[in-house]
mmCIF file of C-alpha atoms in Angstrom:
data_model
loop_
_atom_site.group_PDB
_atom_site.id
_atom_site.type_symbol
_atom_site.label_atom_id
_atom_site.label_comp_id
_atom_site.label_asym_id
_atom_site.label_seq_id
_atom_site.Cartn_x
_atom_site.Cartn_y
_atom_site.Cartn_z
ATOM 1 C CA MET A 1 44.243 -40.569 -28.383
ATOM 2 C CA LYS A 2 43.000 -38.105 -25.784
ATOM 3 C CA ILE A 3 40.000 -35.997 -26.729
ATOM 4 C CA ARG A 4 38.707 -33.132 -24.637
ATOM 5 C CA LEU A 5 34.994 -33.353 -23.931
ATOM 6 C CA GLU A 6 33.001 -30.244 -23.162
ATOM 7 C CA ASN A 7 29.529 -31.778 -22.916
ATOM 8 C CA ALA A 8 27.412 -34.875 -23.549
ATOM 9 C CA ALA A 9 27.144 -34.038 -27.246
ATOM 10 C CA ASP A 10 30.932 -34.511 -27.517
ATOM 11 C CA LEU A 11 30.832 -37.968 -25.912
ATOM 12 C CA GLY A 12 28.001 -39.549 -27.897
ATOM 13 C CA PRO A 13 29.630 -39.629 -31.337
ATOM 14 C CA LEU A 14 32.820 -41.069 -29.824
ATOM 15 C CA VAL A 15 30.925 -43.935 -28.198
ATOM 16 C CA LYS A 16 29.166 -44.654 -31.490
ATOM 17 C CA ALA A 17 32.393 -44.493 -33.510
ATOM 18 C CA VAL A 18 34.198 -46.899 -31.157
ATOM 19 C CA ARG A 19 31.268 -49.331 -31.168
ATOM 20 C CA LYS A 20 31.112 -49.322 -34.967
ATOM 21 C CA HIS A 21 34.906 -49.637 -35.262
ATOM 22 C CA GLN A 22 34.650 -52.777 -33.128
ATOM 23 C CA GLY A 23 32.048 -54.131 -35.556
ATOM 24 C CA LEU A 24 29.312 -54.168 -32.941
ATOM 25 C CA ARG A 25 25.615 -53.642 -33.621
ATOM 26 C CA GLN A 26 23.809 -51.307 -31.280
ATOM 27 C CA ASP A 27 21.207 -53.874 -30.206
ATOM 28 C CA ALA A 28 23.765 -56.630 -29.579
ATOM 29 C CA THR A 29 26.067 -54.252 -27.708
ATOM 30 C CA ALA A 30 23.275 -53.039 -25.460
ATOM 31 C CA GLU A 31 22.148 -56.590 -24.715
ATOM 32 C CA GLY A 32 25.712 -57.722 -23.972
ATOM 33 C CA ILE A 33 26.286 -54.831 -21.590
ATOM 34 C CA GLY A 34 22.922 -55.223 -19.885
ATOM 35 C CA VAL A 35 21.385 -51.887 -20.854
ATOM 36 C CA SER A 36 18.489 -51.154 -23.168
ATOM 37 C CA GLU A 37 19.103 -50.307 -26.797
ATOM 38 C CA ASN A 38 17.226 -47.067 -26.103
ATOM 39 C CA PHE A 39 19.735 -46.179 -23.376
ATOM 40 C CA LEU A 40 22.734 -46.853 -25.626
ATOM 41 C CA SER A 41 21.102 -44.851 -28.405
ATOM 42 C CA LYS A 42 20.557 -41.978 -25.979
ATOM 43 C CA ILE A 43 24.263 -41.972 -25.084
ATOM 44 C CA GLU A 44 25.269 -42.060 -28.745
ATOM 45 C CA ARG A 45 22.986 -39.107 -29.485
ATOM 46 C CA GLY A 46 24.616 -37.105 -26.688
ATOM 47 C CA GLY A 47 21.675 -37.312 -24.319
ATOM 48 C CA THR A 48 22.123 -35.064 -21.317
ATOM 49 C CA THR A 49 20.087 -37.079 -18.832
ATOM 50 C CA VAL A 50 21.652 -40.510 -18.438
ATOM 51 C CA GLN A 51 22.357 -42.651 -15.399
ATOM 52 C CA TRP A 52 26.042 -42.287 -14.551
ATOM 53 C CA ASP A 53 26.558 -45.863 -13.399
ATOM 54 C CA LYS A 54 25.142 -47.244 -16.642
ATOM 55 C CA LEU A 55 27.127 -44.715 -18.677
ATOM 56 C CA PHE A 56 30.383 -45.842 -17.068
ATOM 57 C CA THR A 57 29.431 -49.492 -17.661
ATOM 58 C CA VAL A 58 28.950 -48.777 -21.378
ATOM 59 C CA LEU A 59 32.231 -46.855 -21.596
ATOM 60 C CA ASP A 60 34.121 -49.615 -19.776
ATOM 61 C CA GLU A 61 32.702 -52.365 -21.997
ATOM 62 C CA LEU A 62 33.809 -50.438 -25.090
ATOM 63 C CA GLY A 63 37.287 -49.897 -23.650
ATOM 64 C CA LEU A 64 36.793 -46.168 -23.064
ATOM 65 C CA HIS A 65 37.980 -44.463 -19.898
ATOM 66 C CA VAL A 66 37.295 -41.052 -18.410
ATOM 67 C CA GLU A 67 40.104 -38.938 -16.995
ATOM 68 C CA ILE A 68 39.629 -35.650 -15.180
ATOM 69 C CA ASP A 69 42.359 -33.026 -15.126
ATOM 70 C CA VAL A 70 42.179 -31.716 -11.558
ATOM 71 C CA PRO A 71 44.160 -28.579 -10.705
ATOM 72 C CA ASP A 72 46.924 -29.336 -8.172
ATOM 73 C CA ALA A 73 45.599 -26.600 -5.881
ATOM 74 C CA ALA A 74 42.332 -28.497 -5.537
ATOM 75 C CA LEU A 75 44.283 -31.394 -4.045
ATOM 76 C CA SER A 76 46.012 -29.301 -1.421
ATOM 77 C CA PRO A 77 45.653 -30.592 2.153
ATOM 78 C CA ALA A 78 42.299 -28.811 2.458
ATOM 79 C CA GLY A 79 41.128 -30.224 -0.864
ATOM 80 C CA LYS A 80 42.218 -33.808 -0.171
ATOM 81 C CA ARG A 81 39.054 -34.488 1.798
ATOM 82 C CA HIS A 82 37.295 -34.698 -1.576
ATOM 83 C CA GLN A 83 39.444 -37.582 -2.873
ATOM 84 C CA PRO A 84 38.026 -41.103 -2.901
ATOM 85 C CA ALA A 85 39.152 -43.222 0.048
ATOM 86 C CA GLY A 86 42.412 -45.069 -0.473
ATOM 87 C CA ARG A 87 43.516 -42.890 -3.359
ATOM 88 C CA THR A 88 46.370 -40.458 -3.503
ATOM 89 C CA ARG A 89 46.968 -37.801 -6.077
ATOM 90 C CA ASP A 90 49.545 -39.967 -7.824
ATOM 91 C CA THR A 91 47.547 -43.204 -7.724
ATOM 92 C CA PRO A 92 45.510 -43.865 -10.885
ATOM 93 C CA ALA A 93 41.957 -45.083 -10.573
ATOM 94 C CA THR A 94 41.494 -48.798 -11.202
ATOM 95 C CA LYS A 95 38.529 -51.104 -11.371
#
C-alpha cells in the first residue's frame, strides 16, 4: 500500500504500526538495528529532528521504503545533474 507522507508526523505512526504488526518490541527492535530506543521512539512520535542515515536504517530493517515522485521536467537534461551517479530516470534505487 502506498501512503502519501506530508511530514514527520505522518511517518511515525506508520513505523510504529509496522513494528507492532511484526510483533517486535521497541527496545529489542532498536537494539537489533543498532540505534537507541530513544531514537526509535522519536521516529515513532514523528520527531522532526532525526538523523537521516539512521532513519533510513530503521525503515529498511522494518521493510519500509521511501519513494519520491519527481516531476519529469525536473529530470530534463538540465535537471539530470541532480541525479545520483549511475542512475537513470527509469532505474529504480537499490541497496
